[in-house]
């Protein structure tokens, strides 16, 4: 089972603070972590932790930070053959206070994936995850070049969505895609059915703080969130996408895949930062 991931690679600096100061104020940092980050890197690492093979199509800077990021990816078992090196490495600062994040991002244009960065792994993989923070032309090229399952993560343009097999969107992204307010599972079910008409055969949507809803042509499922104390939601969506993709590629049905994905997301939100360990995770009821 081989999964290619097209997405961001970044240095992730996580700062946990008791309060966010006003202008001119200060606050102590209770916890600090510096880890490999970026949604593409997070998903690829999670895929490996779940027992599949992952190749990452991304960009690391042509600098010392980029060297360290690529070394971390290799140490995590990710194939970095299709990681390009140019410019300066992207930086994401995750400021966490009372379970809520605030991101400060330095993401140079050179750190975005270009269509020319797409290597042969995209066409050869059993599934391709396209993280939609990347340019439209790149997302479209990756989706069209794929021969396996195409999984989109985020807000997709109509022509990209038409190429998808699976769409994952959080509540805000779903509202952007559909122009509908999502405040309940029923709202998400209706939105999911509308999105099925645009191309994908499976849609997974978040209802914030309550559940994830999965919709496919012959059915649907509402999977409640796990009962964990939320420290930081960073990485929750990445873990969800990785687990959903791995489960679908290995042949799980949509509901079983959704339950594994929700369990993975639960593991990601009980600590600060997007670095998550999904090793040994099994679907509920297995």
PDB file of C-alpha atoms in Angstrom:
ATOM      1  CA  UNK A   1       0.000   0.000   0.000  1.00  0.00           C
ATOM      2  CA  UNK A   2       1.664   3.209  -1.194  1.00  0.00           C
ATOM      3  CA  UNK A   3       0.251   6.679  -0.657  1.00  0.00           C
ATOM      4  CA  UNK A   4       1.617   9.902  -2.154  1.00  0.00           C
ATOM      5  CA  UNK A   5       0.990  13.178  -0.347  1.00  0.00           C
ATOM      6  CA  UNK A   6       1.212  16.574  -2.060  1.00  0.00           C
ATOM      7  CA  UNK A   7       1.550  19.307   0.535  1.00  0.00           C
ATOM      8  CA  UNK A   8       3.441  21.704   2.775  1.00  0.00           C
ATOM      9  CA  UNK A   9       6.672  21.047   4.669  1.00  0.00           C
ATOM     10  CA  UNK A  10       7.537  23.499   7.433  1.00  0.00           C
ATOM     11  CA  UNK A  11       9.380  24.068  10.654  1.00  0.00           C
ATOM     12  CA  UNK A  12       6.693  24.078  13.348  1.00  0.00           C
ATOM     13  CA  UNK A  13       7.336  26.154  16.484  1.00  0.00           C
ATOM     14  CA  UNK A  14       4.699  25.490  19.153  1.00  0.00           C
ATOM     15  CA  UNK A  15       4.319  27.905  22.084  1.00  0.00           C
ATOM     16  CA  UNK A  16       1.820  27.234  24.885  1.00  0.00           C
ATOM     17  CA  UNK A  17       0.987  30.405  26.830  1.00  0.00           C
ATOM     18  CA  UNK A  18      -1.405  31.181  29.721  1.00  0.00           C
ATOM     19  CA  UNK A  19      -2.680  34.258  27.922  1.00  0.00           C
ATOM     20  CA  UNK A  20      -2.134  36.170  24.700  1.00  0.00           C
ATOM     21  CA  UNK A  21      -0.778  39.592  25.659  1.00  0.00           C
ATOM     22  CA  UNK A  22      -2.104  42.871  24.349  1.00  0.00           C
ATOM     23  CA  UNK A  23       0.182  45.185  22.404  1.00  0.00           C
ATOM     24  CA  UNK A  24       3.129  46.139  24.591  1.00  0.00           C
ATOM     25  CA  UNK A  25       2.518  43.217  26.968  1.00  0.00           C
ATOM     26  CA  UNK A  26       4.364  39.989  27.637  1.00  0.00           C
ATOM     27  CA  UNK A  27       3.431  36.440  28.580  1.00  0.00           C
ATOM     28  CA  UNK A  28       5.561  33.519  29.780  1.00  0.00           C
ATOM     29  CA  UNK A  29       5.820  30.428  27.598  1.00  0.00           C
ATOM     30  CA  UNK A  30       4.743  27.344  29.545  1.00  0.00           C
ATOM     31  CA  UNK A  31       5.721  24.848  26.865  1.00  0.00           C
ATOM     32  CA  UNK A  32       7.841  25.065  23.716  1.00  0.00           C
ATOM     33  CA  UNK A  33       8.241  22.451  20.975  1.00  0.00           C
ATOM     34  CA  UNK A  34      10.093  22.681  17.671  1.00  0.00           C
ATOM     35  CA  UNK A  35       9.097  19.870  15.314  1.00  0.00           C
ATOM     36  CA  UNK A  36       8.671  18.867  11.696  1.00  0.00           C
ATOM     37  CA  UNK A  37       5.404  20.386  10.541  1.00  0.00           C
ATOM     38  CA  UNK A  38       3.281  21.458   7.613  1.00  0.00           C
ATOM     39  CA  UNK A  39       0.088  19.637   6.642  1.00  0.00           C
ATOM     40  CA  UNK A  40       1.752  17.584   3.911  1.00  0.00           C
ATOM     41  CA  UNK A  41       4.514  16.374   6.219  1.00  0.00           C
ATOM     42  CA  UNK A  42       2.051  15.635   9.026  1.00  0.00           C
ATOM     43  CA  UNK A  43      -0.171  13.516   6.785  1.00  0.00           C
ATOM     44  CA  UNK A  44       2.769  11.601   5.296  1.00  0.00           C
ATOM     45  CA  UNK A  45       4.224  10.799   8.732  1.00  0.00           C
ATOM     46  CA  UNK A  46       0.792   9.688   9.990  1.00  0.00           C
ATOM     47  CA  UNK A  47       0.384   7.403   6.959  1.00  0.00           C
ATOM     48  CA  UNK A  48       3.657   5.654   7.832  1.00  0.00           C
ATOM     49  CA  UNK A  49       2.624   5.333  11.475  1.00  0.00           C
ATOM     50  CA  UNK A  50      -0.529   3.573  10.319  1.00  0.00           C
ATOM     51  CA  UNK A  51       1.486   0.943   8.481  1.00  0.00           C
ATOM     52  CA  UNK A  52       1.442   2.184   4.894  1.00  0.00           C
ATOM     53  CA  UNK A  53       4.236   3.505   2.692  1.00  0.00           C
ATOM     54  CA  UNK A  54       4.254   7.274   2.102  1.00  0.00           C
ATOM     55  CA  UNK A  55       6.007   9.446  -0.482  1.00  0.00           C
ATOM     56  CA  UNK A  56       5.885  13.205   0.075  1.00  0.00           C
ATOM     57  CA  UNK A  57       5.781  15.727  -2.750  1.00  0.00           C
ATOM     58  CA  UNK A  58       6.728  19.009  -1.099  1.00  0.00           C
ATOM     59  CA  UNK A  59       9.369  21.712  -0.844  1.00  0.00           C
ATOM     60  CA  UNK A  60      12.004  22.147   1.856  1.00  0.00           C
ATOM     61  CA  UNK A  61      14.234  25.184   1.917  1.00  0.00           C
ATOM     62  CA  UNK A  62      17.733  25.148   0.518  1.00  0.00           C
ATOM     63  CA  UNK A  63      19.034  25.966   4.005  1.00  0.00           C
ATOM     64  CA  UNK A  64      20.061  24.319   7.267  1.00  0.00           C
ATOM     65  CA  UNK A  65      16.444  24.156   8.433  1.00  0.00           C
ATOM     66  CA  UNK A  66      15.528  22.348   5.219  1.00  0.00           C
ATOM     67  CA  UNK A  67      18.316  19.832   5.838  1.00  0.00           C
ATOM     68  CA  UNK A  68      16.861  19.086   9.268  1.00  0.00           C
ATOM     69  CA  UNK A  69      13.306  18.810   7.982  1.00  0.00           C
ATOM     70  CA  UNK A  70      14.281  16.300   5.291  1.00  0.00           C
ATOM     71  CA  UNK A  71      16.341  14.330   7.820  1.00  0.00           C
ATOM     72  CA  UNK A  72      13.288  14.174  10.123  1.00  0.00           C
ATOM     73  CA  UNK A  73      11.093  12.934   7.277  1.00  0.00           C
ATOM     74  CA  UNK A  74      13.550  10.188   6.413  1.00  0.00           C
ATOM     75  CA  UNK A  75      13.862   9.193  10.066  1.00  0.00           C
ATOM     76  CA  UNK A  76      10.060   8.909  10.170  1.00  0.00           C
ATOM     77  CA  UNK A  77      10.148   6.518   7.203  1.00  0.00           C
ATOM     78  CA  UNK A  78       8.806   8.914   4.560  1.00  0.00           C
ATOM     79  CA  UNK A  79      10.126   8.652   0.991  1.00  0.00           C
ATOM     80  CA  UNK A  80      11.636  12.084   0.234  1.00  0.00           C
ATOM     81  CA  UNK A  81      12.658  11.387  -3.375  1.00  0.00           C
ATOM     82  CA  UNK A  82      10.095  13.942  -4.592  1.00  0.00           C
ATOM     83  CA  UNK A  83      10.935  16.652  -2.040  1.00  0.00           C
ATOM     84  CA  UNK A  84      12.322  19.686  -3.884  1.00  0.00           C
ATOM     85  CA  UNK A  85      14.889  22.026  -2.306  1.00  0.00           C
ATOM     86  CA  UNK A  86      14.772  25.778  -2.916  1.00  0.00           C
ATOM     87  CA  UNK A  87      14.459  29.122  -1.190  1.00  0.00           C
ATOM     88  CA  UNK A  88      14.039  29.382   2.561  1.00  0.00           C
ATOM     89  CA  UNK A  89      12.095  26.895   4.623  1.00  0.00           C
ATOM     90  CA  UNK A  90       8.530  27.676   5.639  1.00  0.00           C
ATOM     91  CA  UNK A  91       7.893  28.502   9.304  1.00  0.00           C
ATOM     92  CA  UNK A  92       4.640  28.081  11.231  1.00  0.00           C
ATOM     93  CA  UNK A  93       4.374  29.428  14.791  1.00  0.00           C
ATOM     94  CA  UNK A  94       1.490  27.822  16.687  1.00  0.00           C
ATOM     95  CA  UNK A  95       0.521  29.914  19.716  1.00  0.00           C
ATOM     96  CA  UNK A  96      -1.790  27.847  21.939  1.00  0.00           C
ATOM     97  CA  UNK A  97      -3.886  29.395  24.708  1.00  0.00           C
ATOM     98  CA  UNK A  98      -6.855  27.734  26.451  1.00  0.00           C
ATOM     99  CA  UNK A  99      -7.094  25.034  23.800  1.00  0.00           C
ATOM    100  CA  UNK A 100      -7.272  27.492  20.906  1.00  0.00           C
ATOM    101  CA  UNK A 101      -4.542  28.150  18.345  1.00  0.00           C
ATOM    102  CA  UNK A 102      -3.293  31.230  16.596  1.00  0.00           C
ATOM    103  CA  UNK A 103      -0.932  30.727  13.675  1.00  0.00           C
ATOM    104  CA  UNK A 104       1.848  33.011  12.543  1.00  0.00           C
ATOM    105  CA  UNK A 105       2.996  31.797   9.138  1.00  0.00           C
ATOM    106  CA  UNK A 106       5.999  32.569   6.977  1.00  0.00           C
ATOM    107  CA  UNK A 107       5.299  30.512   3.867  1.00  0.00           C
ATOM    108  CA  UNK A 108       7.387  31.806   0.941  1.00  0.00           C
ATOM    109  CA  UNK A 109       6.054  31.312  -2.572  1.00  0.00           C
ATOM    110  CA  UNK A 110       9.125  29.176  -3.253  1.00  0.00           C
ATOM    111  CA  UNK A 111       7.938  26.683  -0.604  1.00  0.00           C
ATOM    112  CA  UNK A 112       4.741  25.903  -2.530  1.00  0.00           C
ATOM    113  CA  UNK A 113       4.592  22.848  -4.773  1.00  0.00           C
ATOM    114  CA  UNK A 114       4.702  23.590  -8.509  1.00  0.00           C
ATOM    115  CA  UNK A 115       3.323  21.242 -11.198  1.00  0.00           C
ATOM    116  CA  UNK A 116       6.911  20.568 -12.282  1.00  0.00           C
ATOM    117  CA  UNK A 117       7.642  19.195  -8.768  1.00  0.00           C
ATOM    118  CA  UNK A 118       5.185  16.325  -9.213  1.00  0.00           C
ATOM    119  CA  UNK A 119       7.261  13.177  -9.538  1.00  0.00           C
ATOM    120  CA  UNK A 120       6.350   9.703 -10.804  1.00  0.00           C
ATOM    121  CA  UNK A 121       5.130   8.692  -7.321  1.00  0.00           C
ATOM    122  CA  UNK A 122       1.852  10.534  -8.003  1.00  0.00           C
ATOM    123  CA  UNK A 123       0.979   8.279 -10.940  1.00  0.00           C
ATOM    124  CA  UNK A 124       2.282   5.135  -9.260  1.00  0.00           C
ATOM    125  CA  UNK A 125       0.586   5.429  -5.848  1.00  0.00           C
ATOM    126  CA  UNK A 126      -2.499   3.540  -4.674  1.00  0.00           C
ATOM    127  CA  UNK A 127      -3.818   6.886  -3.426  1.00  0.00           C
ATOM    128  CA  UNK A 128      -2.813  10.524  -3.752  1.00  0.00           C
ATOM    129  CA  UNK A 129      -3.672  13.020  -1.020  1.00  0.00           C
ATOM    130  CA  UNK A 130      -3.726  16.589  -2.326  1.00  0.00           C
ATOM    131  CA  UNK A 131      -3.542  19.224   0.399  1.00  0.00           C
ATOM    132  CA  UNK A 132      -5.363  22.210  -1.074  1.00  0.00           C
ATOM    133  CA  UNK A 133      -3.208  24.944   0.413  1.00  0.00           C
ATOM    134  CA  UNK A 134      -1.105  24.370  -2.694  1.00  0.00           C
ATOM    135  CA  UNK A 135      -1.619  26.316  -5.961  1.00  0.00           C
ATOM    136  CA  UNK A 136      -4.626  25.443  -8.107  1.00  0.00           C
ATOM    137  CA  UNK A 137      -2.546  24.328 -11.104  1.00  0.00           C
ATOM    138  CA  UNK A 138      -0.579  21.943  -8.889  1.00  0.00           C
ATOM    139  CA  UNK A 139      -3.682  20.450  -7.298  1.00  0.00           C
ATOM    140  CA  UNK A 140      -5.338  19.954 -10.672  1.00  0.00           C
ATOM    141  CA  UNK A 141      -2.228  18.385 -12.219  1.00  0.00           C
ATOM    142  CA  UNK A 142      -1.800  16.019  -9.274  1.00  0.00           C
ATOM    143  CA  UNK A 143      -5.447  14.928  -9.363  1.00  0.00           C
ATOM    144  CA  UNK A 144      -5.364  14.327 -13.116  1.00  0.00           C
ATOM    145  CA  UNK A 145      -2.023  12.524 -13.031  1.00  0.00           C
ATOM    146  CA  UNK A 146      -3.098  10.100 -10.306  1.00  0.00           C
ATOM    147  CA  UNK A 147      -4.074   6.554 -11.242  1.00  0.00           C
ATOM    148  CA  UNK A 148      -5.221   5.573  -7.746  1.00  0.00           C
ATOM    149  CA  UNK A 149      -7.672   7.032  -5.258  1.00  0.00           C
ATOM    150  CA  UNK A 150      -7.680  10.867  -5.279  1.00  0.00           C
ATOM    151  CA  UNK A 151      -8.244  12.392  -1.823  1.00  0.00           C
ATOM    152  CA  UNK A 152      -8.653  16.169  -1.546  1.00  0.00           C
ATOM    153  CA  UNK A 153      -8.147  17.981   1.749  1.00  0.00           C
ATOM    154  CA  UNK A 154      -9.612  21.483   1.927  1.00  0.00           C
ATOM    155  CA  UNK A 155     -11.444  23.872  -0.393  1.00  0.00           C
ATOM    156  CA  UNK A 156     -11.317  22.612  -3.983  1.00  0.00           C
ATOM    157  CA  UNK A 157     -12.012  24.574  -7.154  1.00  0.00           C
ATOM    158  CA  UNK A 158     -14.776  22.993  -9.289  1.00  0.00           C
ATOM    159  CA  UNK A 159     -12.390  21.488 -11.859  1.00  0.00           C
ATOM    160  CA  UNK A 160     -10.255  19.908  -9.120  1.00  0.00           C
ATOM    161  CA  UNK A 161     -13.286  18.621  -7.225  1.00  0.00           C
ATOM    162  CA  UNK A 162     -14.536  16.957 -10.404  1.00  0.00           C
ATOM    163  CA  UNK A 163     -11.366  14.814 -10.415  1.00  0.00           C
ATOM    164  CA  UNK A 164     -11.757  13.664  -6.788  1.00  0.00           C
ATOM    165  CA  UNK A 165     -12.797  10.349  -5.330  1.00  0.00           C
ATOM    166  CA  UNK A 166     -12.810  11.615  -1.734  1.00  0.00           C
ATOM    167  CA  UNK A 167     -13.221  15.104  -0.285  1.00  0.00           C
ATOM    168  CA  UNK A 168     -12.419  16.009   3.324  1.00  0.00           C
ATOM    169  CA  UNK A 169     -13.382  19.474   4.595  1.00  0.00           C
ATOM    170  CA  UNK A 170     -13.621  21.024   8.029  1.00  0.00           C
ATOM    171  CA  UNK A 171     -16.690  23.037   8.971  1.00  0.00           C
ATOM    172  CA  UNK A 172     -15.363  26.370   7.731  1.00  0.00           C
ATOM    173  CA  UNK A 173     -14.155  24.839   4.456  1.00  0.00           C
ATOM    174  CA  UNK A 174     -17.499  23.132   3.917  1.00  0.00           C
ATOM    175  CA  UNK A 175     -19.306  26.435   4.398  1.00  0.00           C
ATOM    176  CA  UNK A 176     -16.976  28.021   1.848  1.00  0.00           C
ATOM    177  CA  UNK A 177     -17.585  25.225  -0.651  1.00  0.00           C
ATOM    178  CA  UNK A 178     -21.360  25.145  -0.338  1.00  0.00           C
ATOM    179  CA  UNK A 179     -22.373  28.616   0.853  1.00  0.00           C
ATOM    180  CA  UNK A 180     -24.377  26.916   3.605  1.00  0.00           C
ATOM    181  CA  UNK A 181     -24.223  27.314   7.366  1.00  0.00           C
ATOM    182  CA  UNK A 182     -23.130  24.066   9.044  1.00  0.00           C
ATOM    183  CA  UNK A 183     -24.360  23.935  12.632  1.00  0.00           C
ATOM    184  CA  UNK A 184     -25.577  20.339  12.953  1.00  0.00           C
ATOM    185  CA  UNK A 185     -24.977  16.856  11.525  1.00  0.00           C
ATOM    186  CA  UNK A 186     -28.162  17.234   9.463  1.00  0.00           C
ATOM    187  CA  UNK A 187     -26.723  20.393   7.873  1.00  0.00           C
ATOM    188  CA  UNK A 188     -23.532  18.488   7.049  1.00  0.00           C
ATOM    189  CA  UNK A 189     -25.469  15.551   5.598  1.00  0.00           C
ATOM    190  CA  UNK A 190     -27.337  17.894   3.257  1.00  0.00           C
ATOM    191  CA  UNK A 191     -24.094  19.645   2.284  1.00  0.00           C
ATOM    192  CA  UNK A 192     -22.379  16.316   1.696  1.00  0.00           C
ATOM    193  CA  UNK A 193     -25.118  15.129  -0.646  1.00  0.00           C
ATOM    194  CA  UNK A 194     -24.794  18.356  -2.622  1.00  0.00           C
ATOM    195  CA  UNK A 195     -21.018  17.934  -2.864  1.00  0.00           C
ATOM    196  CA  UNK A 196     -21.391  14.366  -4.176  1.00  0.00           C
ATOM    197  CA  UNK A 197     -23.020  15.852  -7.259  1.00  0.00           C
ATOM    198  CA  UNK A 198     -19.789  17.739  -8.043  1.00  0.00           C
ATOM    199  CA  UNK A 199     -17.555  14.696  -8.495  1.00  0.00           C
ATOM    200  CA  UNK A 200     -16.409  12.816  -5.390  1.00  0.00           C
ATOM    201  CA  UNK A 201     -17.907   9.473  -4.368  1.00  0.00           C
ATOM    202  CA  UNK A 202     -17.228  10.017  -0.648  1.00  0.00           C
ATOM    203  CA  UNK A 203     -17.414  13.266   1.333  1.00  0.00           C
ATOM    204  CA  UNK A 204     -16.231  13.615   4.944  1.00  0.00           C
ATOM    205  CA  UNK A 205     -17.281  16.819   6.704  1.00  0.00           C
ATOM    206  CA  UNK A 206     -16.654  18.190  10.182  1.00  0.00           C
ATOM    207  CA  UNK A 207     -19.344  19.517  12.474  1.00  0.00           C
ATOM    208  CA  UNK A 208     -17.221  21.536  14.878  1.00  0.00           C
ATOM    209  CA  UNK A 209     -17.030  20.165  18.418  1.00  0.00           C
ATOM    210  CA  UNK A 210     -19.613  17.466  17.727  1.00  0.00           C
ATOM    211  CA  UNK A 211     -19.011  14.917  14.984  1.00  0.00           C
ATOM    212  CA  UNK A 212     -17.756  14.041  11.541  1.00  0.00           C
ATOM    213  CA  UNK A 213     -20.264  13.197   8.859  1.00  0.00           C
ATOM    214  CA  UNK A 214     -19.550  10.850   5.944  1.00  0.00           C
ATOM    215  CA  UNK A 215     -21.769  10.730   2.878  1.00  0.00           C
ATOM    216  CA  UNK A 216     -21.556   8.400  -0.114  1.00  0.00           C
ATOM    217  CA  UNK A 217     -24.066   7.562  -2.875  1.00  0.00           C
ATOM    218  CA  UNK A 218     -25.672   4.634  -1.067  1.00  0.00           C
ATOM    219  CA  UNK A 219     -25.478   5.813   2.532  1.00  0.00           C
ATOM    220  CA  UNK A 220     -24.168   8.058   5.271  1.00  0.00           C
ATOM    221  CA  UNK A 221     -22.782   7.941   8.797  1.00  0.00           C
ATOM    222  CA  UNK A 222     -22.450  10.362  11.693  1.00  0.00           C
ATOM    223  CA  UNK A 223     -19.385   9.580  13.821  1.00  0.00           C
ATOM    224  CA  UNK A 224     -19.215  11.452  17.155  1.00  0.00           C
ATOM    225  CA  UNK A 225     -15.886  12.917  18.253  1.00  0.00           C
ATOM    226  CA  UNK A 226     -13.857  10.972  20.793  1.00  0.00           C
ATOM    227  CA  UNK A 227     -14.143  12.070  24.407  1.00  0.00           C
ATOM    228  CA  UNK A 228     -10.711  13.576  24.970  1.00  0.00           C
ATOM    229  CA  UNK A 229      -9.669  16.851  26.556  1.00  0.00           C
ATOM    230  CA  UNK A 230      -8.732  19.106  23.654  1.00  0.00           C
ATOM    231  CA  UNK A 231      -5.403  20.863  24.156  1.00  0.00           C
ATOM    232  CA  UNK A 232      -4.771  21.987  20.564  1.00  0.00           C
ATOM    233  CA  UNK A 233      -6.693  21.060  17.417  1.00  0.00           C
ATOM    234  CA  UNK A 234      -3.569  21.469  15.250  1.00  0.00           C
ATOM    235  CA  UNK A 235      -2.944  18.223  13.371  1.00  0.00           C
ATOM    236  CA  UNK A 236      -6.395  16.788  13.998  1.00  0.00           C
ATOM    237  CA  UNK A 237      -7.479  17.169  10.384  1.00  0.00           C
ATOM    238  CA  UNK A 238      -4.141  15.814   9.140  1.00  0.00           C
ATOM    239  CA  UNK A 239      -4.487  12.659  11.243  1.00  0.00           C
ATOM    240  CA  UNK A 240      -8.084  12.284  10.058  1.00  0.00           C
ATOM    241  CA  UNK A 241      -7.083  12.467   6.385  1.00  0.00           C
ATOM    242  CA  UNK A 242      -4.184  10.035   6.810  1.00  0.00           C
ATOM    243  CA  UNK A 243      -6.304   7.439   8.610  1.00  0.00           C
ATOM    244  CA  UNK A 244      -9.264   7.813   6.258  1.00  0.00           C
ATOM    245  CA  UNK A 245      -7.009   7.297   3.236  1.00  0.00           C
ATOM    246  CA  UNK A 246      -5.169   4.299   4.658  1.00  0.00           C
ATOM    247  CA  UNK A 247      -8.440   2.640   5.676  1.00  0.00           C
ATOM    248  CA  UNK A 248     -10.080   3.171   2.271  1.00  0.00           C
ATOM    249  CA  UNK A 249      -7.049   1.885   0.367  1.00  0.00           C
ATOM    250  CA  UNK A 250      -6.940  -1.281   2.448  1.00  0.00           C
ATOM    251  CA  UNK A 251     -10.609  -1.902   1.653  1.00  0.00           C
ATOM    252  CA  UNK A 252     -12.541  -0.635   4.684  1.00  0.00           C
ATOM    253  CA  UNK A 253     -16.042   0.650   4.059  1.00  0.00           C
ATOM    254  CA  UNK A 254     -16.791   4.362   4.471  1.00  0.00           C
ATOM    255  CA  UNK A 255     -18.205   4.132   8.007  1.00  0.00           C
ATOM    256  CA  UNK A 256     -15.350   1.965   9.322  1.00  0.00           C
ATOM    257  CA  UNK A 257     -12.842   4.287   7.647  1.00  0.00           C
ATOM    258  CA  UNK A 258     -14.566   7.267   9.248  1.00  0.00           C
ATOM    259  CA  UNK A 259     -14.396   5.726  12.712  1.00  0.00           C
ATOM    260  CA  UNK A 260     -10.672   5.089  12.356  1.00  0.00           C
ATOM    261  CA  UNK A 261     -10.194   8.658  11.126  1.00  0.00           C
ATOM    262  CA  UNK A 262     -12.064  10.127  14.098  1.00  0.00           C
ATOM    263  CA  UNK A 263     -10.029   7.985  16.502  1.00  0.00           C
ATOM    264  CA  UNK A 264      -6.825   9.240  14.840  1.00  0.00           C
ATOM    265  CA  UNK A 265      -7.953  12.852  15.108  1.00  0.00           C
ATOM    266  CA  UNK A 266      -8.654  12.298  18.805  1.00  0.00           C
ATOM    267  CA  UNK A 267      -5.045  11.292  19.334  1.00  0.00           C
ATOM    268  CA  UNK A 268      -3.873  14.479  17.630  1.00  0.00           C
ATOM    269  CA  UNK A 269      -5.729  17.014  19.758  1.00  0.00           C
ATOM    270  CA  UNK A 270      -4.745  15.930  23.281  1.00  0.00           C
ATOM    271  CA  UNK A 271      -1.361  17.686  23.104  1.00  0.00           C
ATOM    272  CA  UNK A 272       0.101  20.917  21.765  1.00  0.00           C
ATOM    273  CA  UNK A 273       1.306  20.985  18.152  1.00  0.00           C
ATOM    274  CA  UNK A 274       0.659  18.856  15.096  1.00  0.00           C
ATOM    275  CA  UNK A 275       3.171  16.106  15.844  1.00  0.00           C
ATOM    276  CA  UNK A 276       1.085  13.000  16.545  1.00  0.00           C
ATOM    277  CA  UNK A 277       1.842   9.314  17.164  1.00  0.00           C
ATOM    278  CA  UNK A 278      -0.716   7.020  15.535  1.00  0.00           C
ATOM    279  CA  UNK A 279       1.334   3.845  15.959  1.00  0.00           C
ATOM    280  CA  UNK A 280      -0.788   0.846  16.913  1.00  0.00           C
ATOM    281  CA  UNK A 281      -4.094   2.613  16.246  1.00  0.00           C
ATOM    282  CA  UNK A 282      -6.944   0.310  15.381  1.00  0.00           C
ATOM    283  CA  UNK A 283     -10.449   1.143  14.278  1.00  0.00           C
ATOM    284  CA  UNK A 284     -13.042   1.129  17.112  1.00  0.00           C
ATOM    285  CA  UNK A 285     -14.623  -2.293  17.366  1.00  0.00           C
ATOM    286  CA  UNK A 286     -11.707  -4.103  15.678  1.00  0.00           C
TER     287      UNK A 286
END
